[in-house]
Coordinates of C-alpha atoms in Angstrom, one line a residue:
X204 CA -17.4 156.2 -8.8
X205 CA -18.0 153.9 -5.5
X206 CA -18.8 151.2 -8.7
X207 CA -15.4 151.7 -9.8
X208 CA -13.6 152.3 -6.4
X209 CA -15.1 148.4 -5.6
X210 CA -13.5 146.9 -8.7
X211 CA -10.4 148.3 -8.1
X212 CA -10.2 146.7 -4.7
X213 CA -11.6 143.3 -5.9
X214 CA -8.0 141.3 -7.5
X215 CA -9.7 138.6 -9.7
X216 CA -8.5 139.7 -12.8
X217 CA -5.2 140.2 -11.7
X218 CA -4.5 136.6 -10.8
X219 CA -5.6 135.9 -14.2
X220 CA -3.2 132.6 -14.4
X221 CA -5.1 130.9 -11.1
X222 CA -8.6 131.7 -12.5
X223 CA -7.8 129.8 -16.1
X224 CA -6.8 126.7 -14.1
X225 CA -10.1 126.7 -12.4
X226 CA -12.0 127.8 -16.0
X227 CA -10.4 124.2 -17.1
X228 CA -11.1 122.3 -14.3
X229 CA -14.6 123.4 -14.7
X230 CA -14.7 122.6 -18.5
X231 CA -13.0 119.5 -17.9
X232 CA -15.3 118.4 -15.3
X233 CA -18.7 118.9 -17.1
X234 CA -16.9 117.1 -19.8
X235 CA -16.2 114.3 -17.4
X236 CA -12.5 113.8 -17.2
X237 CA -11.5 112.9 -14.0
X238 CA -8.9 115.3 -12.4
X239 CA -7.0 113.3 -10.3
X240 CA -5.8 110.7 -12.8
X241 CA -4.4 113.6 -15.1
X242 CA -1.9 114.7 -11.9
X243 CA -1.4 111.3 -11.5
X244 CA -0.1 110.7 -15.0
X245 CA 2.0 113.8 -14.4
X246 CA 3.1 112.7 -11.6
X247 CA 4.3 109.2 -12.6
X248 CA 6.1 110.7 -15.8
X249 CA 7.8 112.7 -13.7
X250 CA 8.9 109.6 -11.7
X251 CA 9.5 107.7 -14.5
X252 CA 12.0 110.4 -16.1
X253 CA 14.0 110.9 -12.7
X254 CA 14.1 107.1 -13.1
X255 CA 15.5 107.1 -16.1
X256 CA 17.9 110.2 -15.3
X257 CA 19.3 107.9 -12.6
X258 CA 19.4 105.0 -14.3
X259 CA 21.7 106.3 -16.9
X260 CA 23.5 108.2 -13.9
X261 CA 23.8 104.3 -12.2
X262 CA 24.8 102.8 -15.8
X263 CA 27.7 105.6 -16.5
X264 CA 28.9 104.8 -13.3
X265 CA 29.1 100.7 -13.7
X266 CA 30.9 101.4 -16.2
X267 CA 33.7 103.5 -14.8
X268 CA 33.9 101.0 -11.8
X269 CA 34.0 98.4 -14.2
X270 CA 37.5 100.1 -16.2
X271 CA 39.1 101.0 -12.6
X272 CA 38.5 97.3 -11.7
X273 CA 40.2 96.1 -15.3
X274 CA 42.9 98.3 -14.9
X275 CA 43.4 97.3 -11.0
X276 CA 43.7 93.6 -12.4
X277 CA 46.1 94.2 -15.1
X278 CA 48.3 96.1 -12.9
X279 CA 47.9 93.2 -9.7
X280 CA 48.9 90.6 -12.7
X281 CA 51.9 92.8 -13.4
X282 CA 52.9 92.9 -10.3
X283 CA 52.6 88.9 -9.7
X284 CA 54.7 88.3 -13.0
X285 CA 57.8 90.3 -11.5
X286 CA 57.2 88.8 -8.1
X287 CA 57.4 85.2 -10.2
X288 CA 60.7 86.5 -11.9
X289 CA 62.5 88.0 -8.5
X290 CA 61.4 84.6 -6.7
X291 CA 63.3 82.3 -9.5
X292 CA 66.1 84.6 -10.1
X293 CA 67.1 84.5 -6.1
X294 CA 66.0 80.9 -5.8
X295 CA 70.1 79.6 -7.1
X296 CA 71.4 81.9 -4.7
X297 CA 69.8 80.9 -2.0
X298 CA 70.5 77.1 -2.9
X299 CA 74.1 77.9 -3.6
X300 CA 74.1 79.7 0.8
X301 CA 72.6 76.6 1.8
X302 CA 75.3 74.3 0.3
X303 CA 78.3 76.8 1.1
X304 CA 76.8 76.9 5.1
X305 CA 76.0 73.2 5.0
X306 CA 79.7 72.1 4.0
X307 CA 82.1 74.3 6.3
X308 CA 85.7 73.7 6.2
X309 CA 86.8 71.2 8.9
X310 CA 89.9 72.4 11.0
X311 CA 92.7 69.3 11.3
X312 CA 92.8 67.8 14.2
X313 CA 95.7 68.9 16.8
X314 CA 96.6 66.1 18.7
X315 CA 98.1 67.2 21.9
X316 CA 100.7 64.6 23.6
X317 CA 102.5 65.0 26.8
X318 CA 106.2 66.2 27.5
X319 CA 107.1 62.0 27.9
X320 CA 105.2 60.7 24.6
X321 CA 106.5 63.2 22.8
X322 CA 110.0 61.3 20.1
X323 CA 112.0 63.8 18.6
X324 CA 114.1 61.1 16.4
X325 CA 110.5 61.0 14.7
X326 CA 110.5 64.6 13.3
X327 CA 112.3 65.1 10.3
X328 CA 113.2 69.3 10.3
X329 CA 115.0 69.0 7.4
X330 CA 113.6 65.9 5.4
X331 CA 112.8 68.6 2.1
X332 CA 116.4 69.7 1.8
X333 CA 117.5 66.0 1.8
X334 CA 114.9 65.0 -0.9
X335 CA 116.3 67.8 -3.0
X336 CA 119.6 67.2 -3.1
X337 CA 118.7 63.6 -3.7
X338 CA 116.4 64.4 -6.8
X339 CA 119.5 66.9 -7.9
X340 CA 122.3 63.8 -7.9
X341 CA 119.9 61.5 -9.5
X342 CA 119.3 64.0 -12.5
X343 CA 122.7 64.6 -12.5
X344 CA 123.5 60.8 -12.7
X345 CA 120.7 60.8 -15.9
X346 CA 122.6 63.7 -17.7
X347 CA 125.9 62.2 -17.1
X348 CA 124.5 58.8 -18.6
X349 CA 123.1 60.5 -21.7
X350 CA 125.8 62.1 -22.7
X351 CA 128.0 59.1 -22.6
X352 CA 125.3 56.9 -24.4
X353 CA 125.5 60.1 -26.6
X354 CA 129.0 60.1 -27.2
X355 CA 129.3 56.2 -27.7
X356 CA 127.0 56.7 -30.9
X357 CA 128.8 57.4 -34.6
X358 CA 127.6 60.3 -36.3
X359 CA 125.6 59.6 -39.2
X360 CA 128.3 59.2 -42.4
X361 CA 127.7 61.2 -45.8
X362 CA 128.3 58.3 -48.3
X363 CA 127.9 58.4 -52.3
X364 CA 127.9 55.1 -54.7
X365 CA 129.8 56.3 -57.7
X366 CA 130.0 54.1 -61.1
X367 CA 133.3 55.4 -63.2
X368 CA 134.3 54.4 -66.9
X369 CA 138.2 54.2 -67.2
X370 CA 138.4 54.4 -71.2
X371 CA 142.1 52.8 -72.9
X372 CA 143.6 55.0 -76.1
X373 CA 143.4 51.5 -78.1
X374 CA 142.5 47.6 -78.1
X375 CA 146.4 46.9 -77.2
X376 CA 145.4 48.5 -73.4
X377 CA 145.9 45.3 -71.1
X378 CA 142.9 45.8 -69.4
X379 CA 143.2 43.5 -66.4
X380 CA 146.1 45.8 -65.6
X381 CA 143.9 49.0 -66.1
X382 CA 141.7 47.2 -63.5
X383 CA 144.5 46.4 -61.3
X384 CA 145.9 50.0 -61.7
X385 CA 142.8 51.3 -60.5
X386 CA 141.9 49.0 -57.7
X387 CA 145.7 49.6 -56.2
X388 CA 144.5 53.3 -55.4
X389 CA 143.9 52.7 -51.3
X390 CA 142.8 56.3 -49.1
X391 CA 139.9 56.3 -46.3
X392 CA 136.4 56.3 -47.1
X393 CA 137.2 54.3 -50.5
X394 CA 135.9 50.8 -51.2
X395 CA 135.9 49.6 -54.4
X396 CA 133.0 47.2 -55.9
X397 CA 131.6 45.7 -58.8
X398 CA 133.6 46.2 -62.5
X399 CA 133.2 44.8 -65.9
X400 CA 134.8 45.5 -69.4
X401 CA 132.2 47.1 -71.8
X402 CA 132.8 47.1 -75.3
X403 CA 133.2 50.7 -77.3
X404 CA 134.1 50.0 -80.7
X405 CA 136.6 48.7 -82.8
X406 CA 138.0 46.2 -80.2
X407 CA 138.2 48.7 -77.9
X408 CA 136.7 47.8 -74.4
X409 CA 136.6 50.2 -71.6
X410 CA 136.5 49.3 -67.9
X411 CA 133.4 50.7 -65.6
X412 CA 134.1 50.3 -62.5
X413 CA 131.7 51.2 -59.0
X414 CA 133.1 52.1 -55.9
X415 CA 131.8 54.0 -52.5
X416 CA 133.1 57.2 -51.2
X417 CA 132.7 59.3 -48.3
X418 CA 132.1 62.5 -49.2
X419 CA 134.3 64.4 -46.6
X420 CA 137.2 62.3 -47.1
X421 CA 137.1 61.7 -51.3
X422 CA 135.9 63.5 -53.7
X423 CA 135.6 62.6 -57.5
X424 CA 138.3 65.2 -58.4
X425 CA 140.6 62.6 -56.2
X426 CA 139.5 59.2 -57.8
X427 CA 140.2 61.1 -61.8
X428 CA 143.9 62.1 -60.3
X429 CA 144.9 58.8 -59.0
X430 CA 143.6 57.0 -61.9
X431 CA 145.4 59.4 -64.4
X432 CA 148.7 58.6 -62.8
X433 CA 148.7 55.6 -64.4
X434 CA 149.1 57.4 -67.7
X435 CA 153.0 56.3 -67.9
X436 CA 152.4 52.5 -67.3
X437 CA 149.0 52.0 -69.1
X438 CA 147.8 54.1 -72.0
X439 CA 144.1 55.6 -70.2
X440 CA 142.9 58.5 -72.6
X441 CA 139.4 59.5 -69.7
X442 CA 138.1 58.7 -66.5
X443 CA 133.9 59.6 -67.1
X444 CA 131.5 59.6 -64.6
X445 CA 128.2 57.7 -65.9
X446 CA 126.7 57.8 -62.0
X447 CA 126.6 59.4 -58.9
X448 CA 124.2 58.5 -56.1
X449 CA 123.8 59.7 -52.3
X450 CA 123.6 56.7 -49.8

């Protein structure tokens, strides 16, 4: 039992995971591998994976400076492009300040004169009444002399040229008479013109006659009347109207 009792106090087999570290040291050293540059390979891929690890940290964060910078530009060339537009919408305003405060409105000139230079007979108080009523008679003088240049003109005259055919009942008619007859008949606003004899038929000559008539003073109605009067002297069987034309 006092075997037993010193095993249980000795711990070597408890701390079994420390004791297989030094079982392969000691196989790797009588096989001649060299301890230290093991740890240092395990050591330096250690390093080189926290390298790496920050690397990529470093990289990821390039990147996000990088887009804040590019989106810090865009909105700075925003910014200048409505500072360009404000600047050359005020710029005519400001020109048009500038001219108004360059050109300010000059005041006359009071003159100022002393009690003894001062001529009353020069100052004309009512000189506007006097040109009015001067203007007023010379328009009045205008009138008056257009209506009297108005008045002095004739009216415009309706006239008419009328040709008339004064026909005999038969060849025995003396028509020099008819024509004599006819050119007897005197009233205002008739002239008589132009006539010849025209042959009908049968020895029978007619006599067409023109004259001009104003129209408010005689009428065709008129001329037929005072021609058929003659119906007890000299035998006239029509009084025709071949034309009738406004003058």
């Amino acid at each position: 039992m006092s075997g037993l009792q010193g095993l249980a106090q000795e711990n070597i087999w408890f701390d079994k995971s420390t004791y297989d570290e030094a079982e392969r040291r000691f196989y790797e050293g009588t096989n001649g591998i060299p301890q230290t540059s093991q740890s240092q390979n395990a050591s330096k891929s250690e390093d080189q994976s926290e390298l790496v690890s920050r690397l990529k940290s470093l990289e990821l964060d390039n990147k996000n400076l990088h887009k804040v910078v590019d989106d810090l530009r865009a909105v700075l060339s925003k910014l200048e492009s409505r500072m360009a537009v404000l600047e050359k919408s005020q710029a005519p305003a400001s020109k048009t300040v500038t001219v108004t405060k360059a050109a300010p409105v000059q005041k006359p000139k009071v003159e100022e004169h002393n009690g003894a230079d001062d001529n009353d007979d020069d100052i004309d108080l009512f000189g506007s009444d006097e040109e009015d009523e001067e203007a007023e008679r010379i328009k009045a003088e205008r009138v008056k002399e257009y209506a009297q240049r108005k008045a002095k003109k004739t009216a415009l005259i309706a006239k008419s040229s009328i040709l008339l055919d004064v026909k005999p009942w038969d060849d025995e008619t003396d028509m020099s008479k008819l024509e004599e007859c006819v050119r007897s008949i005197q009233m205002d606003g008739l002239l008589w013109g132009a006539s010849k004899l025209v042959p009908v038929g049968y020895g029978i000559k007619k006599l067409q006659i023109s004259c001009v008539v104003e129209d408010d003073k005689v009428g065709t109605d008129i001329l037929e009347e005072e021609i058929t009067i003659f119906e007890d002297y000299i035998s006239v069987q029509s009084v025709d109207i071949v034309a009738f034309n406004k003058i």
